[in-house]
mmCIF file with all atom_site columns, C-alpha atoms in Angstrom:
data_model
loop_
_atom_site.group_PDB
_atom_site.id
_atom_site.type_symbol
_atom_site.label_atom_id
_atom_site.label_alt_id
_atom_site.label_comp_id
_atom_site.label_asym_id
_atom_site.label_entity_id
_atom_site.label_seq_id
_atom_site.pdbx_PDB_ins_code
_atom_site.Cartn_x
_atom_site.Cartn_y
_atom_site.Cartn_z
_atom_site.occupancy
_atom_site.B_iso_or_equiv
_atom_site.pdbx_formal_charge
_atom_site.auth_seq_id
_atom_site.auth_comp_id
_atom_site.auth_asym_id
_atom_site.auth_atom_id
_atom_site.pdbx_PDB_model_num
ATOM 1  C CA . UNK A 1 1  ? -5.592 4.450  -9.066  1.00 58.00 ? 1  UNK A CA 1
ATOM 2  C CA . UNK A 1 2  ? -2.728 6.904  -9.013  1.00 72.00 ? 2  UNK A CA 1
ATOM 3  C CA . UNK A 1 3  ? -2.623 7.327  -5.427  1.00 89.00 ? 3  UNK A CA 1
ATOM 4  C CA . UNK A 1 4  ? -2.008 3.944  -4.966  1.00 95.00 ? 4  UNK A CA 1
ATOM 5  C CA . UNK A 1 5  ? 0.806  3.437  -7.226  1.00 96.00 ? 5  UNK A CA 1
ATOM 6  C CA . UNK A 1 6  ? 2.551  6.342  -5.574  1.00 97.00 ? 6  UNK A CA 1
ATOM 7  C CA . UNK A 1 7  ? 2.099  4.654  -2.271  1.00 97.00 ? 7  UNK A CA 1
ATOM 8  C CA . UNK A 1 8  ? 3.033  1.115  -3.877  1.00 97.00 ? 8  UNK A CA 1
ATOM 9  C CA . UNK A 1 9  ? 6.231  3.085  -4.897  1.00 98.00 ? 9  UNK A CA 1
ATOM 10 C CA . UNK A 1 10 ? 6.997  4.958  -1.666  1.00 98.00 ? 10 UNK A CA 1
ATOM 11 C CA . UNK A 1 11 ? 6.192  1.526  0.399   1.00 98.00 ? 11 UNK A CA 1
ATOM 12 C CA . UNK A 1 12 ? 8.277  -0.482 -1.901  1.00 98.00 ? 12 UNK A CA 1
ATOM 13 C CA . UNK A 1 13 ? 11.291 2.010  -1.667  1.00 98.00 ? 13 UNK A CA 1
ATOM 14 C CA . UNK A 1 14 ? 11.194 2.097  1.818   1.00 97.00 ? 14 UNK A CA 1
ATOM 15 C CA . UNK A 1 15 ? 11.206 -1.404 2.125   1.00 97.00 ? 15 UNK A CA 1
ATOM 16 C CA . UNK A 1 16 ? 13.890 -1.547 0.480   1.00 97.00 ? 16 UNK A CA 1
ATOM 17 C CA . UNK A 1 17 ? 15.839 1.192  2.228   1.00 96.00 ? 17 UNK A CA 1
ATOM 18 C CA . UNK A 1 18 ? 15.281 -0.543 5.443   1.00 95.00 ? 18 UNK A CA 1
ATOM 19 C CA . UNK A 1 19 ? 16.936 -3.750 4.042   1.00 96.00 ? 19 UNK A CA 1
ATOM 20 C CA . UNK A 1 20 ? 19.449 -1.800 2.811   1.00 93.00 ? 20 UNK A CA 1
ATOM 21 C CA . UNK A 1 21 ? 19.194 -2.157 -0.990  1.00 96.00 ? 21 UNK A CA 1
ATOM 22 C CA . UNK A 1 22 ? 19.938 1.503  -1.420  1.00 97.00 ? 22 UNK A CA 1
ATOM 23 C CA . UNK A 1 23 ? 20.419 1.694  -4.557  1.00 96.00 ? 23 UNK A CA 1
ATOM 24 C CA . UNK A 1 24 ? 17.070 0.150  -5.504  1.00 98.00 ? 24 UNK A CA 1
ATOM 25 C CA . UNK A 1 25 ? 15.307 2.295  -2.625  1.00 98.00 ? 25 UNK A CA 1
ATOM 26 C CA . UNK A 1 26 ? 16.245 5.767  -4.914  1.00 98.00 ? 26 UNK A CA 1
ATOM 27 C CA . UNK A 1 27 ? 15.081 4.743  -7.604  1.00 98.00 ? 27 UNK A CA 1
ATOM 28 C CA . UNK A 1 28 ? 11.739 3.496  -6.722  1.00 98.00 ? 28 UNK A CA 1
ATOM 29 C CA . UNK A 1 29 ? 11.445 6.385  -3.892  1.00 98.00 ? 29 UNK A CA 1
ATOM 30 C CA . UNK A 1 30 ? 12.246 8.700  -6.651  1.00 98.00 ? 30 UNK A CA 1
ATOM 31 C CA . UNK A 1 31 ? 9.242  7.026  -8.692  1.00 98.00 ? 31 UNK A CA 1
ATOM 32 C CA . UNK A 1 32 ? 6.907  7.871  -5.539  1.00 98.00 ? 32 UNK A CA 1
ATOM 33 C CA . UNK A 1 33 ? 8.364  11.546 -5.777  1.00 98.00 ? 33 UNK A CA 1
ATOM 34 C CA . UNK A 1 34 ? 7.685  12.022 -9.220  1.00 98.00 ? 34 UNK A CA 1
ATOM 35 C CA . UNK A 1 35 ? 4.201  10.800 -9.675  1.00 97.00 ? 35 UNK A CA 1
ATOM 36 C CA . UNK A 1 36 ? 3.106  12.901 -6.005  1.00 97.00 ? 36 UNK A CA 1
ATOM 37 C CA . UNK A 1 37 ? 4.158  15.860 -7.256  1.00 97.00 ? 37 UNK A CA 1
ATOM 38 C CA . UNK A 1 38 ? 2.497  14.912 -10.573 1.00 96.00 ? 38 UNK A CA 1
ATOM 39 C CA . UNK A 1 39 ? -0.675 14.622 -8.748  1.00 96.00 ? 39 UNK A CA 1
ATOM 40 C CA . UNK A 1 40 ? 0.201  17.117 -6.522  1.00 95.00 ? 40 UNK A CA 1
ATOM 41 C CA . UNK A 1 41 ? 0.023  15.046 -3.588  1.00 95.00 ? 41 UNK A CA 1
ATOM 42 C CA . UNK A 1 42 ? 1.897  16.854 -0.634  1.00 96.00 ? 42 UNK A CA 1
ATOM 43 C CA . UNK A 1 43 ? 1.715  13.962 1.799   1.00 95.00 ? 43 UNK A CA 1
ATOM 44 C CA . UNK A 1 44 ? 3.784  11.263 0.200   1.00 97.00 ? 44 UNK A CA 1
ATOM 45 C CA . UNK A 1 45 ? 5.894  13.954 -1.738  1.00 97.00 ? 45 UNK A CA 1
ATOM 46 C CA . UNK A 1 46 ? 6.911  14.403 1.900   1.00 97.00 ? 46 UNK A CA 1
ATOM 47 C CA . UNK A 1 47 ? 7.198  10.861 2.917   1.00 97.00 ? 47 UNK A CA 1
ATOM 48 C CA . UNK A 1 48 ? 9.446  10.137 -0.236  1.00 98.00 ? 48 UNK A CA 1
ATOM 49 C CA . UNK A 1 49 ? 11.533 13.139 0.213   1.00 98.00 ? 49 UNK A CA 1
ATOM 50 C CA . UNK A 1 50 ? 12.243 11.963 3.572   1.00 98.00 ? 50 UNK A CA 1
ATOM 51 C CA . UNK A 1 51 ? 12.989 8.327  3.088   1.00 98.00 ? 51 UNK A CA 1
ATOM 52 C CA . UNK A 1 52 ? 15.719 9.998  0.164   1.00 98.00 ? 52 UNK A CA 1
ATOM 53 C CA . UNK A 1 53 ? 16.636 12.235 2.299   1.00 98.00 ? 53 UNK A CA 1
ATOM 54 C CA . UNK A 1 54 ? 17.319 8.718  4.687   1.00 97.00 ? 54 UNK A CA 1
ATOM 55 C CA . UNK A 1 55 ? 19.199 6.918  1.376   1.00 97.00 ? 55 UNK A CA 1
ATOM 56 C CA . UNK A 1 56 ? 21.318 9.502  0.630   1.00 97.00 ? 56 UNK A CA 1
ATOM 57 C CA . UNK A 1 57 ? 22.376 10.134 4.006   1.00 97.00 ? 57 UNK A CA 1
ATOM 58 C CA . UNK A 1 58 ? 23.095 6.466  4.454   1.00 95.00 ? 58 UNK A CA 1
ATOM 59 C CA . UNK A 1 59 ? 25.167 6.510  1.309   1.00 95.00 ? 59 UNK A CA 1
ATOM 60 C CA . UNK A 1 60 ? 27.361 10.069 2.821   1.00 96.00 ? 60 UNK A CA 1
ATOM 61 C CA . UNK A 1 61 ? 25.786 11.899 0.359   1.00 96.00 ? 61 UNK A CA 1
ATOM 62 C CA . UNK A 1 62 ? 24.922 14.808 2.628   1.00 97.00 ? 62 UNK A CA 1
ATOM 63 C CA . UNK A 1 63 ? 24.544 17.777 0.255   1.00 97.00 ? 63 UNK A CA 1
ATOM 64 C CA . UNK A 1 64 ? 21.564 15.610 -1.521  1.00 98.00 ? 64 UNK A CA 1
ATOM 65 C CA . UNK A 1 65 ? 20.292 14.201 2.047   1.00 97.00 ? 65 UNK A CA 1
ATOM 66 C CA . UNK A 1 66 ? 20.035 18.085 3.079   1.00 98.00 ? 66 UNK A CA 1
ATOM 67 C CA . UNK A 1 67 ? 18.159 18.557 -0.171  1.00 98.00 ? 67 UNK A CA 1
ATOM 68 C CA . UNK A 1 68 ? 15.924 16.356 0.000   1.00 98.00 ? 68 UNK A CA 1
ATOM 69 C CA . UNK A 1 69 ? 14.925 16.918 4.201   1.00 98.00 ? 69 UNK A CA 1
ATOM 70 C CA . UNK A 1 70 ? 14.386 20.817 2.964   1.00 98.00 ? 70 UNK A CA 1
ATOM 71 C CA . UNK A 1 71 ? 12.214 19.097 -0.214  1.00 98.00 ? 71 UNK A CA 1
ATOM 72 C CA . UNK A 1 72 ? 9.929  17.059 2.451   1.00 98.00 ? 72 UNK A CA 1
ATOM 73 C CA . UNK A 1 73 ? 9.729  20.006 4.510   1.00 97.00 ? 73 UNK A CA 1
ATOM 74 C CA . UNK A 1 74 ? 7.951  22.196 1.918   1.00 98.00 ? 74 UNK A CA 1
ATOM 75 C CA . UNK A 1 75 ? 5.818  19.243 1.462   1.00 97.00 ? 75 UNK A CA 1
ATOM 76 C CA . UNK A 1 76 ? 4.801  18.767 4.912   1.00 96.00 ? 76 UNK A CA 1
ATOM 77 C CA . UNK A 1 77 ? 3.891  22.640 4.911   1.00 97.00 ? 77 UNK A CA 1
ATOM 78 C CA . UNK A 1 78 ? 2.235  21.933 1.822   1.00 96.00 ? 78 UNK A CA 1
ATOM 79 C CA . UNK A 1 79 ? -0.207 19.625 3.223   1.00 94.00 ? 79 UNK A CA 1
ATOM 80 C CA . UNK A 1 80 ? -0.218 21.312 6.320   1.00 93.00 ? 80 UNK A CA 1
ATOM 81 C CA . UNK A 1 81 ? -2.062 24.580 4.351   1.00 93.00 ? 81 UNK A CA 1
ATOM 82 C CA . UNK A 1 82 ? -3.917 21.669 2.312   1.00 91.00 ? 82 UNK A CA 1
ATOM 83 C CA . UNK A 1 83 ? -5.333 19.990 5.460   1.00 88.00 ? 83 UNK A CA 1
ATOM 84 C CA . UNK A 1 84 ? -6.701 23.334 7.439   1.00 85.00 ? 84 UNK A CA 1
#
């Protein structure tokens, strides 16, 4: 289903972040992004955010890292209101 693409997506991103293939890692993490907010899933729109928050910070692209950390944070609050 849906949910597991988006999680293929985030995994595969982050996986890729961590071997540092950053380049590679956006785009896929940017997938993940996309299709959780198109299902309105709040928990790995806030995972994704994160790990781009991660690639662009790697890259010293801070203006985008802060962008995306404040991104995952809505997210997290999100599912936070979601989960109670």
């Amino acid at each position: 289903n849906n949910s597991e693409e988006t999680q293929a997506l985030y995994y595969y991103g982050n996986f890729l972040l961590t071997n540092d293939s950053i380049q590679k890692a956006l785009v896929y993490l940017h997938l993940a992004n996309d299709l959780a907010k198109e299902l309105k899933d709040p928990f790995y729109e806030g995972m994704s955010a994160s790990a781009l928050s991660s690639c662009y910070n790697h890259e010293y692209v801070f203006d985008r890292s802060l962008f995306w950390i404040k991104e995952s944070t809505e997210a997290y609050k999100k599912y936070e209101r979601l989960a109670n």
